[in-house]
Structure formats: structure tokens, C-alpha cells
Coordinates of C-alpha atoms and ligand atoms in Angstrom, one line a residue:
M1 CA 0.0 0.0 0.0
K2 CA 1.1 3.6 -0.7
K3 CA 2.6 5.3 2.2
K4 CA 0.8 8.5 3.3
I5 CA 2.9 11.5 4.3
L6 CA 1.7 14.7 5.9
V7 CA 3.9 17.6 4.6
T8 CA 3.6 20.7 6.8
G9 CA 4.6 23.8 5.0
G10 CA 4.4 21.9 1.8
L11 CA 3.8 24.9 -0.5
G12 CA 6.9 26.7 0.6
F13 CA 10.3 26.7 -1.3
I14 CA 11.7 23.5 0.1
G15 CA 8.3 22.0 0.8
S16 CA 7.0 22.4 -2.7
H17 CA 10.1 20.7 -4.3
T18 CA 9.9 17.9 -1.8
S19 CA 6.1 17.4 -2.2
L20 CA 6.7 17.0 -5.9
K21 CA 9.5 14.4 -5.4
L22 CA 7.2 12.5 -3.1
L23 CA 4.4 12.4 -5.6
E24 CA 6.9 11.4 -8.4
N25 CA 8.0 8.5 -6.1
N26 CA 4.6 7.2 -5.5
Y27 CA 3.9 8.5 -2.1
E28 CA 0.5 9.8 -1.2
I29 CA 0.7 13.3 0.4
I30 CA -1.4 15.7 2.4
V31 CA -0.1 19.2 2.4
L32 CA -0.9 21.4 5.4
D33 CA 0.1 25.1 4.9
N34 CA -1.1 28.3 6.4
L35 CA -0.1 30.3 3.3
S36 CA 1.7 32.8 5.4
N37 CA 4.7 32.9 3.0
S38 CA 3.4 30.8 0.1
E39 CA 0.8 31.0 -2.6
I40 CA -2.1 28.7 -3.4
E41 CA -0.9 28.8 -7.0
V42 CA 2.0 26.5 -6.0
R43 CA -0.5 23.6 -5.4
S44 CA -1.6 23.5 -9.1
R45 CA 2.1 23.9 -10.3
I46 CA 3.1 20.8 -8.2
S47 CA 0.1 18.9 -9.6
Q48 CA 0.9 20.0 -13.1
L49 CA 4.5 18.7 -12.8
A50 CA 3.5 15.5 -11.0
K51 CA 0.6 14.9 -13.3
K52 CA -1.6 14.1 -10.3
D53 CA -3.6 15.8 -7.7
F54 CA -3.0 15.7 -3.9
D55 CA -4.9 16.7 -0.8
F56 CA -4.4 20.2 0.5
V57 CA -5.5 21.7 3.9
E58 CA -5.1 25.4 4.5
G59 CA -4.3 25.7 8.2
D60 CA -1.8 26.2 10.9
I61 CA 0.2 23.6 12.8
R62 CA -0.7 25.4 16.1
D63 CA -4.4 24.5 15.5
R64 CA -4.8 21.5 17.7
N65 CA -8.4 20.7 16.6
L66 CA -7.4 20.8 12.9
L67 CA -4.6 18.4 13.5
N68 CA -6.7 16.2 15.7
N69 CA -9.4 15.9 12.9
L70 CA -6.8 15.5 10.2
F71 CA -5.2 12.6 12.0
K72 CA -8.6 11.0 12.8
K73 CA -9.6 11.1 9.1
N74 CA -6.3 10.0 7.6
K75 CA -3.9 7.2 8.4
I76 CA -0.6 9.0 8.2
D77 CA 2.7 7.0 8.2
C78 CA 5.1 9.9 8.6
V79 CA 5.2 13.7 8.9
I80 CA 7.7 15.8 7.1
H81 CA 7.7 19.0 9.0
F82 CA 8.7 22.2 7.1
A83 CA 6.2 24.7 8.5
G84 CA 7.9 27.6 10.2
L85 CA 9.3 31.1 9.9
K86 CA 12.8 31.2 8.4
A87 CA 14.4 34.6 8.1
A88 CA 17.3 34.9 10.6
G89 CA 17.4 38.8 10.5
E90 CA 13.6 39.1 11.0
S91 CA 13.8 36.6 13.9
E92 CA 15.8 39.1 16.0
K93 CA 13.0 41.7 15.6
Y94 CA 10.1 39.3 16.3
P95 CA 11.4 36.7 18.7
L96 CA 8.0 35.8 20.1
D97 CA 6.6 35.1 16.7
Y98 CA 9.5 32.9 15.9
Y99 CA 9.3 30.9 19.2
D100 CA 5.5 30.7 18.8
N101 CA 5.4 29.5 15.1
N102 CA 8.5 27.3 15.3
V103 CA 8.7 25.9 18.8
V104 CA 5.1 26.0 20.0
G105 CA 3.9 24.9 16.5
S106 CA 6.3 21.9 16.6
L107 CA 5.2 21.0 20.1
V108 CA 1.5 21.0 19.2
L109 CA 2.3 19.0 16.1
L110 CA 4.2 16.4 18.2
Q111 CA 1.6 16.2 20.9
E112 CA -1.1 15.6 18.3
M113 CA 1.1 13.0 16.5
K114 CA 1.6 11.2 19.8
L115 CA -2.1 11.2 20.5
A116 CA -2.8 9.7 17.0
N117 CA 0.1 7.2 17.5
I118 CA 2.1 8.6 14.6
K119 CA 5.7 8.4 15.7
S120 CA 7.7 9.1 12.6
I121 CA 9.0 12.5 11.7
I122 CA 11.5 14.3 9.4
F123 CA 12.3 17.7 10.7
S124 CA 13.5 20.7 8.7
S125 CA 16.5 21.9 10.7
S126 CA 19.2 24.2 9.5
A127 CA 22.9 24.7 9.4
S128 CA 22.2 27.8 11.5
V129 CA 22.3 25.5 14.5
Y130 CA 26.1 25.5 14.1
G131 CA 26.2 29.3 14.2
N132 CA 29.6 30.6 15.0
S133 CA 31.3 27.2 15.3
P134 CA 35.1 27.0 15.7
T135 CA 35.3 25.0 12.4
T136 CA 34.2 26.0 8.9
K137 CA 33.5 22.4 7.9
C138 CA 30.7 21.1 10.1
K139 CA 30.2 17.5 11.1
E140 CA 26.9 16.6 12.8
E141 CA 28.8 16.4 16.2
T142 CA 30.4 19.8 15.8
Q143 CA 29.5 22.2 18.6
L144 CA 26.1 23.8 18.3
K145 CA 26.1 27.6 18.9
P146 CA 23.3 29.3 17.0
I147 CA 23.5 33.0 16.8
S148 CA 20.1 34.1 15.6
V149 CA 16.7 33.5 17.3
Y150 CA 15.8 31.6 14.2
G151 CA 18.8 29.2 14.7
K152 CA 17.9 28.9 18.4
T153 CA 14.3 27.8 17.6
K154 CA 15.7 25.1 15.3
L155 CA 18.0 23.8 18.0
T156 CA 15.3 23.9 20.6
I157 CA 13.1 21.7 18.4
E158 CA 15.9 19.3 17.8
D159 CA 16.4 19.1 21.6
I160 CA 12.7 18.5 22.1
L161 CA 12.8 15.6 19.6
K162 CA 15.9 14.1 21.3
N163 CA 14.2 14.3 24.7
L164 CA 11.1 12.7 23.3
Y165 CA 13.2 9.8 21.7
K166 CA 14.9 9.2 25.0
S167 CA 11.6 8.8 26.8
E168 CA 9.9 6.9 24.0
P169 CA 12.4 5.1 21.9
E170 CA 9.8 3.7 19.5
W171 CA 9.9 7.1 17.7
K172 CA 11.7 7.5 14.4
I173 CA 13.2 10.9 14.0
I174 CA 15.5 12.5 11.5
N175 CA 16.7 16.1 11.7
L176 CA 17.9 17.3 8.4
R177 CA 20.3 20.3 8.7
Y178 CA 20.1 22.2 5.5
F179 CA 22.9 24.4 4.3
N180 CA 22.0 27.2 1.8
P181 CA 19.3 25.9 -0.5
I182 CA 19.0 27.7 -3.8
G183 CA 18.1 26.8 -7.4
A184 CA 14.7 25.9 -8.8
H185 CA 12.9 23.0 -10.6
F186 CA 14.7 22.5 -13.9
T187 CA 11.4 23.2 -15.8
G188 CA 11.3 26.7 -14.3
I189 CA 7.7 26.0 -13.1
I190 CA 8.4 26.1 -9.4
G191 CA 11.1 28.0 -7.5
E192 CA 11.8 30.3 -4.6
D193 CA 9.4 33.1 -4.1
S194 CA 9.0 35.6 -1.2
R195 CA 6.4 38.2 -0.4
D196 CA 8.9 40.6 1.0
T197 CA 12.0 42.2 -0.6
P198 CA 14.6 39.3 -0.7
T199 CA 17.4 39.5 1.8
N200 CA 19.2 36.3 0.8
L201 CA 22.0 36.5 -1.7
I202 CA 20.6 34.6 -4.7
P203 CA 17.1 36.1 -4.6
F204 CA 18.6 39.6 -4.4
I205 CA 21.0 38.9 -7.3
T206 CA 18.1 37.8 -9.5
E207 CA 16.3 41.1 -8.8
V208 CA 19.4 42.9 -10.0
A209 CA 19.6 40.7 -13.1
L210 CA 16.0 41.6 -13.9
G211 CA 16.7 45.3 -13.5
K212 CA 14.4 45.6 -10.5
K213 CA 17.3 46.6 -8.2
D214 CA 20.2 48.7 -9.3
Q215 CA 23.0 46.8 -7.6
L216 CA 23.9 44.2 -5.1
L217 CA 25.4 45.2 -1.8
V218 CA 28.2 42.9 -0.9
F219 CA 28.2 42.7 2.9
G220 CA 31.9 42.9 3.6
D221 CA 35.1 42.0 1.8
D222 CA 37.3 41.7 4.9
Y223 CA 36.3 38.3 6.1
N224 CA 38.9 35.6 6.7
T225 CA 38.2 33.8 3.4
S226 CA 40.0 33.3 0.1
D227 CA 38.7 36.6 -1.4
G228 CA 37.4 38.3 1.7
T229 CA 33.7 37.8 1.1
G230 CA 31.5 35.3 3.0
K231 CA 31.6 31.7 1.9
R232 CA 28.6 29.3 2.1
D233 CA 27.7 25.8 1.1
Y234 CA 25.0 26.4 -1.5
I235 CA 22.9 23.3 -2.4
H236 CA 20.5 22.8 -5.3
I237 CA 16.9 22.5 -4.1
D238 CA 16.5 19.3 -6.2
D239 CA 19.3 17.7 -4.3
L240 CA 17.8 18.8 -1.0
A241 CA 14.4 17.5 -2.0
R242 CA 15.9 14.1 -2.9
G243 CA 17.6 14.1 0.5
H244 CA 14.2 13.8 2.1
L245 CA 13.3 10.7 0.0
F246 CA 16.5 9.0 1.2
A247 CA 15.8 10.0 4.8
L248 CA 12.3 8.6 4.4
E249 CA 13.7 5.3 3.0
K250 CA 15.9 5.1 6.1
L251 CA 13.0 5.6 8.4
K252 CA 11.1 2.8 6.7
Q253 CA 14.0 0.4 7.2
E254 CA 14.6 1.2 10.9
I255 CA 12.6 0.1 13.9
N256 CA 13.6 3.2 15.9
I257 CA 16.1 5.9 15.1
C258 CA 17.0 9.5 16.1
A259 CA 19.6 11.1 13.9
D260 CA 20.9 14.5 12.7
I261 CA 22.0 14.7 9.1
N262 CA 23.8 17.5 7.2
L263 CA 22.5 18.2 3.7
G264 CA 25.2 20.2 1.9
T265 CA 27.6 19.7 -0.9
G266 CA 30.8 19.9 1.1
K267 CA 32.0 22.9 -1.0
S268 CA 31.7 26.5 -0.1
H269 CA 31.6 29.5 -2.5
S270 CA 32.3 33.2 -1.9
V271 CA 29.9 36.0 -2.7
F272 CA 32.2 37.0 -5.6
E273 CA 32.1 33.4 -6.9
V274 CA 28.3 33.4 -6.8
I275 CA 28.2 36.7 -8.7
K276 CA 30.5 35.3 -11.4
A277 CA 28.4 32.1 -11.7
F278 CA 25.2 34.1 -12.0
E279 CA 26.7 36.3 -14.7
R280 CA 27.7 33.2 -16.6
A281 CA 24.2 31.7 -16.2
S282 CA 22.2 34.8 -17.1
G283 CA 24.6 36.6 -19.5
K284 CA 23.9 39.7 -17.5
K285 CA 26.4 41.9 -15.7
I286 CA 25.6 42.1 -11.9
P287 CA 26.7 45.6 -10.7
Y288 CA 27.7 45.5 -7.0
K289 CA 29.1 47.7 -4.3
I290 CA 31.1 46.6 -1.2
T291 CA 29.5 47.8 2.0
G292 CA 30.0 47.0 5.7
R293 CA 29.4 43.6 7.2
R294 CA 25.8 42.5 8.0
E295 CA 25.3 41.8 11.7
G296 CA 25.4 38.1 12.6
D297 CA 27.2 37.0 9.5
I298 CA 30.1 34.6 9.8
D299 CA 33.2 34.1 7.6
E300 CA 32.5 30.7 6.2
I301 CA 30.4 27.6 6.8
C302 CA 30.4 24.4 4.9
A303 CA 28.9 20.9 5.5
D304 CA 30.9 17.8 6.0
P305 CA 28.4 15.6 4.1
T306 CA 30.2 12.3 4.9
F307 CA 27.6 11.0 7.3
A308 CA 24.7 11.6 4.8
S309 CA 26.6 9.6 2.3
N310 CA 27.3 6.7 4.7
F311 CA 24.0 6.7 6.5
I312 CA 21.4 7.4 3.9
N313 CA 23.5 7.0 0.8
W314 CA 22.8 10.5 -0.4
E315 CA 25.2 12.9 -2.1
A316 CA 24.5 16.3 -3.8
K317 CA 24.8 16.1 -7.6
Y318 CA 24.5 19.6 -8.9
D319 CA 27.1 22.4 -8.9
L320 CA 26.8 26.2 -8.5
D321 CA 26.5 26.8 -12.3
K322 CA 23.5 24.5 -12.5
M323 CA 21.9 26.1 -9.4
C324 CA 22.3 29.6 -11.0
S325 CA 21.0 28.6 -14.4
D326 CA 17.9 26.9 -12.9
V327 CA 17.2 30.0 -10.8
W328 CA 17.5 32.2 -13.8
K329 CA 15.2 30.0 -15.9
W330 CA 12.6 30.2 -13.1
K331 CA 12.9 33.9 -12.7
K332 CA 12.7 34.7 -16.4
M333 CA 9.5 32.6 -16.7
N334 CA 8.1 34.1 -13.4
P335 CA 9.6 37.6 -12.9
N336 CA 6.9 38.2 -10.2
G337 CA 7.1 34.8 -8.6
Y338 CA 3.7 33.1 -8.3
R339 CA 1.8 36.4 -8.6
Ligands
UD1_401 C1 20.6 32.8 5.7 C2 20.2 32.7 7.1 C3 20.2 31.2 7.5 C4 19.2 30.5 6.5 C5 19.7 30.7 5.1 C6 18.7 30.1 4.1 C7 21.1 34.7 8.1 C8 22.1 35.3 9.1 N1 21.2 33.4 8.0 O1 21.9 32.3 5.6 O2 19.7 31.1 8.8 O3 19.2 29.1 6.8 O4 19.8 32.1 4.8 O5 19.2 30.1 2.9 O6 20.3 35.4 7.6 N2 25.2 38.6 1.1 C9 25.6 39.8 0.5 N3 24.6 40.7 0.0 C10 23.3 40.4 0.1 C11 22.9 39.2 0.7 C12 23.8 38.3 1.2 O7 26.8 40.1 0.4 O8 22.4 41.2 -0.3 C13 26.2 37.7 1.5 C14 26.1 37.4 3.0 O9 26.9 38.3 3.8 C15 26.7 35.9 3.1 C16 26.2 35.3 1.8 O10 26.0 36.4 0.9 O11 28.1 36.0 3.1 C17 25.0 34.5 1.9 O12 23.9 35.2 2.5 P1 22.4 34.7 2.6 O13 22.0 34.2 1.2 O14 21.6 35.7 3.2 O15 22.5 33.4 3.4 P2 23.1 33.1 4.9 O16 23.2 34.4 5.7 O17 24.3 32.3 4.9

């Protein structure tokens, strides 16, 4: 029988690409999304690509009654939990919203899962749990020192899941720690969209390439890196989505499990390297100006993806040029995102 997966936040950037992968791989899915940072249009785009429909529930993970009913009506095998707020800078301004959406939301979800006897979850964690670590190449056991409120909410949820596993070892839990997801579906039909002015590097560069912004501000060229600009481990959204399938396979094989897994490429790129790659992909010049550092930014962070390779047999396939050309295709086809 087909496995049924509840995907919370399944219309968001990572959620939409993962939902599509699940449908393509013969899973049945129910997407639960409150549309706070996603568009209903994404639902039909996913269906169009998968050539099949799926159940969608508009709602919030903090809505206990909604979850209770949903779990009563459906036999769910596993939850993939993306729903949450995700902007590190914004989290400093609105900490209560971040703790409420991310931590309280996850707690309600876990309590309702427990009541419904669903004890299998893949949680969307983030490399931001490493924060200002002493090393630039993070293994899963590297010290965790999140800087932003956002990173702290992710670490708190990881801790809650670990405490739960300790007291109830029949749970199956995988925390996926994403590095910097970028890119888009190779068709250009789904991709990254945000209601607000983008603050992340690639979404901002695409605005410059489209002529919507005059120039990119490079936040500092005095970092302790090869060219002075910040270096990050950018990962193609398709590789990331595929990582969830491999994690799901692992959960199916194990009787009980609680693991943290980095999803990154193991290579980091500087801001200048990203600009060059985007210029190659788009054929456009990206004007930029060097300004001061952005608060909370670190020199360099990169995944050590060895554990993912050994444990779930997953490795990233795509390079920075492919990430940039897929983003550019999506943006040319959808200059205003889904609107
Ligand atoms: C950010 C979040 C991180 C989140 C990730 C998702 C922060 C501090 N961290 O990571 O929690 O998981 O997005 O992708 O916000 N840069 C510029 N000019 C810009 C924008 C960025 O020079 O206009 C530089 C930054 O200084 C950094 C690099 O580009 O060196 C990447 O920045 P960004 O895309 O915002 O990602 P992170 O900050 O690494």
C-alpha cells in the first residue's frame, strides 16, 4: 500500500520541491500550509508537474483541533515538518513570533502526532544551529552555537525531539540540517518566491539581473576567506528534496532511530564566486558595491556531508552553475514569482 505522508509547509520553497519528489516517487501526500509565506498557485504547479492531484489543507500547525481531525480522518505514516518562519534577520525583531510559530507549533504537532500514535518525523532543521562554530566544515557532532533567534528555535526543536526519543524510543526521528538551499525546478515551473524584498543573496541577485534593483550590496570583503567575502555551502533545491526521500527510506528500514544529518555539498563559494556564476548563467552583468558587514554574518560555513553519504546513501549532484542557471530560468519565466 502507498505510504501517506503529511507535509507541513508543503507549498513553501523546500516543501514544494519535496512534495513534488514524493508524488513522483509514488507517495500519497497531504499538504498542510497556512499560506503565510506561500501562494495557493503552488498547489496547481506541483500537480501540473507530477501529473496528479493531492490533498491540501489550509491551516496552521498550532491549530490542535485541525490536527486532531486530520489525524482522525487519515492514516498518516510519517510527517515531514517544514512549516515555520525562516528569516534569521527578522527573527531578531520578532522573537516571540519565531518561538510561537516554530517551537510552539512543533510542540502542538508532536503532541497531536503522539495522541494519534504517529511516531515518525523528518524535521527541517538548519545549518544555522552551528552558528559561530570554531570550524568551517561542520560534522553533525560539531559544537552547536546558534547566533540568531531563528537558529535557536531550530536547535530547541531538535532538543525536544531528542528528549522525546529518550523517553519513547519507539519514535523514528531524522533532523535534516540544510545548508544554503538555492536553485529551482529544472522546468522553471516552481522555484523560490518571497512576499517581501529578498534579503538572501541569490534572490537579491536575481532582482538585480531583472533590473528591479540597481545593484547588489556585498556585505563585507574583509572576512577571513580566500577573497574576503563570506563563503557558504549552496545546495541545489532538487538535491535537497531528494535528501528527504533518502531519509524517508531510512525511516522505513529502521525500527527506531534518532539522527541528525547535514544536507550540503561539502564545497563553499564566496559572494564573488556566486556573482560570477550568476553572470555566466544569465549573460547579465551584476553591478555591486562593497559595504559593511551584516550583523550576525560569519566568515565561512560548509557541510561535511560524509555522514549523509554513509548513512542514507545521499550525495549532492549539482554544482553552482546548474543552481544559478535553474534560478535564472525560473525567474525569467516568473519575474513576479507566483503572482
Ligand atoms: C541565511 C540565514 C540562514 C538560513 C539561510 C537560508 C542569516 C544570518 N542566515 O543564511 O539562517 O538558513 O539564509 O538560505 O540570515 N550577502 C551579500 N549581499 C546580500 C545578501 C547576502 O553580500 O544582499 C552575503 C552574506 O553576507 C553571506 C552570503 O551572501 O556571506 C549568503 O547570505 P544569505 O543568502 O543571506 O545566506 P546566509 O546568511 O548564509
